[in-house]
């Protein structure tokens, strides 16, 4: 158990130097563990989907029984990179360059060095900080356009062991020149003391990265047999004998070790644990293969839950459980391509009662599980139906550690502390969510406006109007478009979105600039 020494004077000095203001009467700073699942649907957690959920998740159910479950919680986007940006910065991703899609292979860092993150925020107050898991927010890869062909297979030839999957000497030399050197622009440049992970588990390089260096030098192509079929999705360089099945266990082992070791130190710690699962590769280990009796994705959800249990157990064994704030959530909804239709025919609905899946602006794309455990503050087994966003984590942590955010940080983040303490008054009256194509939806209380006629993603289905307006209280499945009945409400919400764009923030404070000109969608409605 770590010593309860908070170094008050040093913390105050750091806060002034880094432009955060220490609030008076701040409480003792807790440890913070943020666990982010990858592509886990709202309905994949048994606690959230007791009637239409068939996948056992005993460890997440245990966490819910010990904390508060939010039923109206959302990721910024229905795909991963933009949601990760928003969670870490407290700012909507569409204020950055990422107006649609995800950060691509070899893309530059999405989080700029001057942008305050949750890690940078608590580090200013004396915290140890670590990110263990999937980053997918870009690096300064020293791979120019002329070199990129050397990261591709030589040619397309049928057969598992064809020559296209044998690296040439020129390719090996190029890979050596890149991976033998530090890679800048990653987690350790935006507030994390330490990083360990795979960046993107289904993309190259197929190796672990520690801090800013790969562990080993990729020297061969990932075998062709590991591509496709919900395994790896892109050919590329790998270290010898790379095993996709080892990724999840290793991440959680490292997380447990970090918790154990950090608990022995004087300073509190923040661990951001963005898991690689149950996203593809569906690399299920033998103990879980077939265990769900549903499909391979369901097996992987069960394995993910078990490894989360290992992390929760490490917190308990560290002696720091009563002084640790745990946040669990998912970066977006479940991906339909993992066999969602098959699961539905067997009685399991990954999106629960909500319409759509990953990529969609409909609720199934971005309404996610969100559970908070904070002993002594959060009532065990409690529930909140208030509208919250993952961007709210930034302001919440600032509130928890007693600092005031500067005007140019956490522009869309509202503190959830009052909700965590049992107050049931709304902390935000609006929210914006986006599809993979960048199609926005606007929430205002029970109302939801979508500035497009369809899902904005991969799920088929079109409205006969150019925009969609739903009342989620009376129509949680988004089945009845009310835009013709309530045109004034639609116009009011369009004006609200424009105001949020122009002000550069949705919280009170000084107007801020967006990084780019924000793309506008449907501005004309047939309801007029």
Coordinates of C-alpha atoms in Angstrom, one line a residue, residues 26-381:
X26 CA -9.2 19.6 -2.6
X27 CA -9.7 16.1 -1.3
X28 CA -7.0 13.4 -1.2
X29 CA -6.2 12.5 -4.8
X30 CA -7.3 8.9 -5.7
X31 CA -5.6 6.6 -8.1
X32 CA -7.4 6.5 -11.5
X33 CA -7.9 3.5 -13.8
X34 CA -9.6 4.0 -17.1
X35 CA -10.5 0.8 -18.9
X36 CA -11.6 1.2 -22.5
X37 CA -12.9 -1.8 -24.4
X38 CA -12.7 -1.9 -28.2
X39 CA -15.9 -2.5 -30.1
X40 CA -17.8 -3.8 -27.1
X41 CA -21.5 -3.2 -27.6
X42 CA -23.9 -1.7 -25.0
X43 CA -25.8 -5.0 -25.0
X44 CA -22.6 -7.2 -24.7
X45 CA -22.4 -6.5 -21.0
X46 CA -24.9 -8.7 -19.2
X47 CA -25.7 -6.1 -16.6
X48 CA -27.0 -3.8 -19.4
X49 CA -28.9 -6.4 -21.3
X50 CA -30.5 -8.9 -18.9
X51 CA -33.4 -9.8 -21.2
X52 CA -31.6 -9.9 -24.6
X53 CA -28.0 -10.6 -23.6
X54 CA -26.6 -14.1 -23.7
X55 CA -22.9 -13.5 -23.1
X56 CA -21.8 -14.0 -19.4
X57 CA -19.7 -11.0 -18.2
X58 CA -19.4 -11.7 -14.4
X59 CA -16.5 -9.3 -13.8
X60 CA -18.1 -6.3 -15.5
X61 CA -21.3 -7.2 -13.7
X62 CA -19.3 -7.2 -10.4
X63 CA -18.0 -3.8 -11.3
X64 CA -21.5 -2.5 -11.9
X65 CA -22.7 -3.9 -8.6
X66 CA -19.9 -2.0 -6.9
X67 CA -20.4 1.3 -8.7
X68 CA -22.7 3.4 -10.9
X69 CA -23.9 2.4 -14.3
X70 CA -24.8 5.1 -16.8
X71 CA -27.5 4.2 -19.3
X72 CA -27.3 7.2 -21.5
X73 CA -23.5 7.4 -22.1
X74 CA -21.9 8.0 -25.4
X75 CA -18.6 7.9 -27.3
X76 CA -17.9 11.0 -29.4
X77 CA -17.9 8.9 -32.6
X78 CA -19.1 5.5 -33.8
X79 CA -15.5 4.5 -34.6
X80 CA -12.4 4.3 -32.6
X81 CA -9.7 7.0 -33.3
X82 CA -12.0 10.0 -32.9
X83 CA -13.5 8.6 -29.7
X84 CA -10.1 8.1 -28.2
X85 CA -9.1 11.6 -29.0
X86 CA -12.2 13.0 -27.4
X87 CA -11.9 10.8 -24.3
X88 CA -8.3 11.9 -23.7
X89 CA -8.7 15.6 -24.5
X90 CA -12.3 16.4 -23.4
X91 CA -12.8 17.9 -26.8
X92 CA -15.0 16.7 -29.7
X93 CA -12.9 15.1 -32.4
X94 CA -14.5 17.1 -35.2
X95 CA -12.8 20.2 -33.9
X96 CA -9.6 18.5 -35.0
X97 CA -8.5 17.5 -38.5
X98 CA -10.3 14.2 -38.1
X99 CA -13.7 15.1 -39.6
X100 CA -14.5 11.5 -40.6
X101 CA -13.0 8.0 -40.5
X102 CA -10.1 7.0 -38.4
X103 CA -6.4 7.7 -38.2
X104 CA -4.8 5.7 -41.0
X105 CA -1.7 3.7 -41.3
X106 CA 1.5 5.9 -40.9
X107 CA -0.7 8.9 -40.1
X108 CA 0.7 11.8 -38.1
X109 CA -0.3 12.2 -34.4
X110 CA -3.9 13.5 -34.0
X111 CA -3.2 14.9 -30.5
X112 CA -0.9 17.9 -30.9
X113 CA 1.8 18.5 -28.3
X114 CA 0.2 21.6 -26.9
X115 CA -3.1 19.9 -26.3
X116 CA -3.8 19.0 -22.6
X117 CA -4.8 15.4 -22.1
X118 CA -6.2 13.6 -19.0
X119 CA -2.7 12.2 -18.5
X120 CA -1.1 15.6 -18.7
X121 CA -3.7 17.1 -16.4
X122 CA -3.0 14.7 -13.5
X123 CA 0.7 14.5 -14.2
X124 CA 0.8 18.3 -13.3
X125 CA -0.6 17.3 -9.9
X126 CA 2.1 14.7 -9.2
X127 CA 0.6 11.6 -10.7
X128 CA 2.4 8.7 -12.2
X129 CA 0.8 8.0 -15.6
X130 CA 0.8 5.1 -18.0
X131 CA -1.0 4.0 -21.2
X132 CA -1.1 0.2 -21.8
X133 CA -2.9 -1.0 -24.9
X134 CA -4.1 0.2 -28.2
X135 CA -3.2 3.8 -29.1
X136 CA -4.4 4.4 -32.7
X137 CA -3.9 8.1 -32.6
X138 CA -0.9 8.4 -34.9
X139 CA 2.8 8.6 -34.5
X140 CA 5.6 10.5 -36.3
X141 CA 6.5 7.4 -38.3
X142 CA 9.7 8.1 -40.3
X143 CA 8.2 6.4 -43.4
X144 CA 8.0 8.7 -46.4
X145 CA 5.8 8.1 -49.4
X146 CA 8.7 6.7 -51.4
X147 CA 9.3 4.0 -48.7
X148 CA 5.8 2.9 -48.3
X149 CA 5.8 0.3 -51.1
X150 CA 8.4 -1.6 -49.1
X151 CA 5.7 -2.2 -46.4
X152 CA 3.5 -4.1 -48.9
X153 CA 3.7 -7.6 -50.1
X154 CA 5.5 -8.0 -53.4
X155 CA 2.6 -9.2 -55.6
X156 CA -0.7 -11.0 -55.3
X157 CA -0.4 -14.7 -55.8
X158 CA -2.8 -17.5 -54.7
X159 CA -1.6 -19.8 -52.0
X160 CA -0.7 -19.5 -48.3
X161 CA 3.1 -19.7 -48.7
X162 CA 3.6 -17.8 -51.9
X163 CA 6.6 -15.6 -52.6
X164 CA 4.6 -12.4 -52.1
X165 CA 4.8 -13.0 -48.3
X166 CA 8.5 -13.4 -48.2
X167 CA 10.3 -10.2 -47.4
X168 CA 13.1 -9.1 -49.7
X169 CA 16.5 -7.9 -48.4
X170 CA 15.5 -4.4 -49.4
X171 CA 12.4 -4.5 -47.3
X172 CA 14.2 -5.9 -44.3
X173 CA 16.8 -3.1 -44.6
X174 CA 14.0 -0.5 -44.7
X175 CA 12.2 -1.9 -41.8
X176 CA 15.5 -2.1 -39.8
X177 CA 16.1 1.6 -40.6
X178 CA 12.7 2.6 -39.1
X179 CA 12.1 0.2 -36.2
X180 CA 15.6 0.4 -34.8
X181 CA 15.1 4.0 -33.9
X182 CA 12.7 5.9 -31.5
X183 CA 9.3 6.7 -32.9
X184 CA 8.2 10.2 -31.8
X185 CA 4.7 11.5 -31.4
X186 CA 3.2 8.7 -29.3
X187 CA 1.7 8.5 -25.8
X188 CA 4.9 9.6 -24.0
X189 CA 4.7 13.0 -25.8
X190 CA 1.2 13.9 -24.5
X191 CA 1.4 13.2 -20.8
X192 CA 2.1 9.5 -20.3
X193 CA 5.3 8.6 -18.5
X194 CA 5.1 5.1 -19.9
X195 CA 3.5 3.2 -22.8
X196 CA 3.2 -0.4 -23.7
X197 CA 1.0 -1.8 -26.4
X198 CA 0.5 -2.8 -30.1
X199 CA -0.8 0.5 -31.5
X200 CA -3.4 -1.2 -33.8
X201 CA -3.5 -5.0 -33.3
X202 CA -4.8 -5.8 -36.7
X203 CA -2.3 -3.5 -38.5
X204 CA 1.4 -3.5 -38.9
X205 CA 3.9 -3.4 -37.3
X206 CA 3.0 -6.7 -35.7
X207 CA 5.0 -6.3 -32.5
X208 CA 4.8 -4.6 -29.1
X209 CA 5.9 -1.1 -28.6
X210 CA 7.3 0.1 -25.3
X211 CA 7.5 3.9 -24.7
X212 CA 8.8 5.0 -28.2
X213 CA 10.6 1.8 -29.3
X214 CA 9.4 -1.4 -30.9
X215 CA 10.3 -4.5 -28.9
X216 CA 12.3 -6.4 -31.5
X217 CA 12.7 -5.5 -35.2
X218 CA 10.0 -6.7 -37.5
X219 CA 11.8 -8.9 -40.1
X220 CA 9.1 -10.9 -41.9
X221 CA 5.6 -10.5 -43.1
X222 CA 2.7 -11.6 -40.9
X223 CA 1.8 -15.1 -42.3
X224 CA -1.0 -14.9 -44.9
X225 CA -3.1 -17.4 -42.8
X226 CA -3.5 -14.8 -40.1
X227 CA -5.1 -12.3 -42.5
X228 CA -8.9 -12.0 -43.1
X229 CA -11.7 -14.0 -41.4
X230 CA -11.9 -11.4 -38.6
X231 CA -8.2 -11.8 -37.8
X232 CA -5.5 -9.3 -39.0
X233 CA -6.8 -7.0 -41.7
X234 CA -3.6 -5.7 -43.3
X235 CA -0.4 -7.4 -44.5
X236 CA 2.8 -6.0 -43.1
X237 CA 6.0 -6.5 -41.2
X238 CA 6.0 -8.6 -38.0
X239 CA 8.5 -9.9 -35.5
X240 CA 9.3 -13.5 -35.7
X241 CA 6.6 -15.9 -34.4
X242 CA 4.1 -13.1 -33.6
X243 CA 1.1 -14.6 -31.9
X244 CA -2.2 -12.6 -32.0
X245 CA -3.6 -14.6 -29.1
X246 CA -0.8 -13.2 -26.8
X247 CA -1.8 -9.6 -27.1
X248 CA -4.8 -9.3 -24.7
X249 CA -3.2 -11.5 -21.9
X250 CA 0.1 -9.6 -22.1
X251 CA -1.6 -6.2 -21.9
X252 CA -3.6 -7.1 -18.8
X253 CA -0.5 -8.8 -17.2
X254 CA 1.4 -5.5 -17.7
X255 CA -1.5 -3.5 -16.4
X256 CA -1.8 -5.7 -13.2
X257 CA 2.0 -5.4 -12.7
X258 CA 1.9 -1.6 -13.2
X259 CA -0.9 -1.3 -10.6
X260 CA 0.9 -3.5 -8.1
X261 CA 4.2 -1.6 -8.4
X262 CA 2.6 1.9 -8.6
X263 CA 0.6 1.3 -5.4
X264 CA 3.9 1.0 -3.5
X265 CA 5.0 4.5 -4.5
X266 CA 4.2 7.7 -2.8
X267 CA 2.5 9.3 -5.7
X268 CA -1.0 8.4 -6.9
X269 CA -1.2 6.9 -10.4
X270 CA -3.4 7.1 -13.5
X271 CA -3.6 4.0 -15.8
X272 CA -5.3 4.3 -19.1
X273 CA -5.9 0.8 -20.4
X274 CA -7.3 0.9 -23.9
X275 CA -7.8 -2.8 -24.6
X276 CA -7.5 -4.3 -28.1
X277 CA -10.6 -6.5 -27.6
X278 CA -13.2 -7.6 -28.4
X279 CA -12.2 -5.9 -31.7
X280 CA -10.7 -8.0 -34.4
X281 CA -8.4 -10.0 -34.5
X282 CA -10.7 -12.4 -32.8
X283 CA -7.7 -14.3 -31.5
X284 CA -9.4 -16.4 -28.8
X285 CA -7.2 -18.5 -26.5
X286 CA -7.9 -22.2 -26.1
X287 CA -9.5 -21.8 -22.7
X288 CA -12.3 -19.6 -24.2
X289 CA -12.6 -21.2 -27.6
X290 CA -16.3 -22.2 -28.0
X291 CA -17.1 -21.4 -24.4
X292 CA -20.0 -19.0 -25.2
X293 CA -21.7 -21.5 -27.4
X294 CA -22.7 -18.5 -29.6
X295 CA -19.8 -17.6 -31.9
X296 CA -16.1 -16.6 -31.8
X297 CA -16.9 -12.9 -31.0
X298 CA -18.9 -13.9 -28.0
X299 CA -16.1 -16.2 -26.8
X300 CA -13.7 -13.2 -27.1
X301 CA -16.1 -11.0 -25.1
X302 CA -16.0 -13.7 -22.3
X303 CA -12.2 -13.8 -22.5
X304 CA -12.0 -10.0 -22.4
X305 CA -14.2 -9.9 -19.3
X306 CA -12.0 -12.5 -17.6
X307 CA -8.9 -10.4 -18.2
X308 CA -10.6 -7.3 -17.0
X309 CA -11.3 -9.3 -13.8
X310 CA -7.5 -9.9 -13.5
X311 CA -7.0 -6.1 -13.5
X312 CA -9.8 -5.5 -11.0
X313 CA -8.3 -8.2 -8.8
X314 CA -4.9 -6.5 -9.0
X315 CA -6.5 -3.3 -7.7
X316 CA -8.0 -5.2 -4.8
X317 CA -4.7 -7.0 -3.9
X318 CA -2.7 -3.8 -4.1
X319 CA -4.4 -2.4 -1.0
X320 CA -5.5 0.7 -2.9
X321 CA -9.0 -0.4 -3.9
X322 CA -10.7 2.1 -1.5
X323 CA -8.7 4.9 -2.9
X324 CA -9.0 4.1 -6.6
X325 CA -11.5 5.6 -9.1
X326 CA -12.3 3.1 -11.9
X327 CA -14.0 4.1 -15.1
X328 CA -15.0 1.4 -17.6
X329 CA -16.4 2.1 -21.1
X330 CA -16.1 1.2 -24.8
X331 CA -14.9 3.2 -27.7
X332 CA -18.0 2.6 -29.8
X333 CA -20.6 0.0 -30.5
X334 CA -20.2 -3.6 -31.6
X335 CA -19.1 -4.2 -35.2
X336 CA -21.8 -5.9 -37.2
X337 CA -19.2 -7.9 -39.2
X338 CA -18.3 -10.1 -36.3
X339 CA -21.5 -12.2 -36.8
X340 CA -24.1 -9.8 -35.3
X341 CA -26.9 -11.3 -37.4
X342 CA -25.9 -14.8 -36.2
X343 CA -25.9 -13.6 -32.6
X344 CA -29.4 -12.0 -33.0
X345 CA -30.8 -15.3 -34.3
X346 CA -29.5 -17.0 -31.1
X347 CA -31.1 -14.4 -28.9
X348 CA -28.1 -12.1 -28.2
X349 CA -28.4 -8.4 -29.3
X350 CA -25.0 -6.7 -29.1
X351 CA -26.6 -3.2 -29.2
X352 CA -29.3 -4.1 -26.7
X353 CA -32.5 -2.1 -27.5
X354 CA -30.7 0.4 -29.7
X355 CA -30.7 0.7 -33.5
X356 CA -27.5 0.2 -35.5
X357 CA -23.9 -0.9 -34.9
X358 CA -20.4 0.4 -35.0
X359 CA -20.0 3.2 -37.6
X360 CA -23.6 4.3 -37.4
X361 CA -24.9 7.6 -36.1
X362 CA -27.9 5.7 -34.7
X363 CA -27.7 4.9 -31.0
X364 CA -26.1 1.4 -31.4
X365 CA -23.0 3.1 -32.9
X366 CA -22.1 5.3 -30.0
X367 CA -24.3 4.5 -26.9
X368 CA -21.9 2.5 -24.8
X369 CA -21.5 0.9 -21.4
X370 CA -20.1 3.4 -18.8
X371 CA -19.5 2.2 -15.3
X372 CA -17.8 4.1 -12.5
X373 CA -16.6 2.7 -9.2
X374 CA -15.3 5.2 -6.5
X375 CA -15.6 3.7 -3.0
X376 CA -16.8 6.2 -0.4
X377 CA -18.3 8.5 -3.1
X378 CA -20.3 6.4 -5.6
X379 CA -23.2 4.3 -4.1
X380 CA -22.7 0.7 -4.9
X381 CA -25.2 -0.7 -7.4

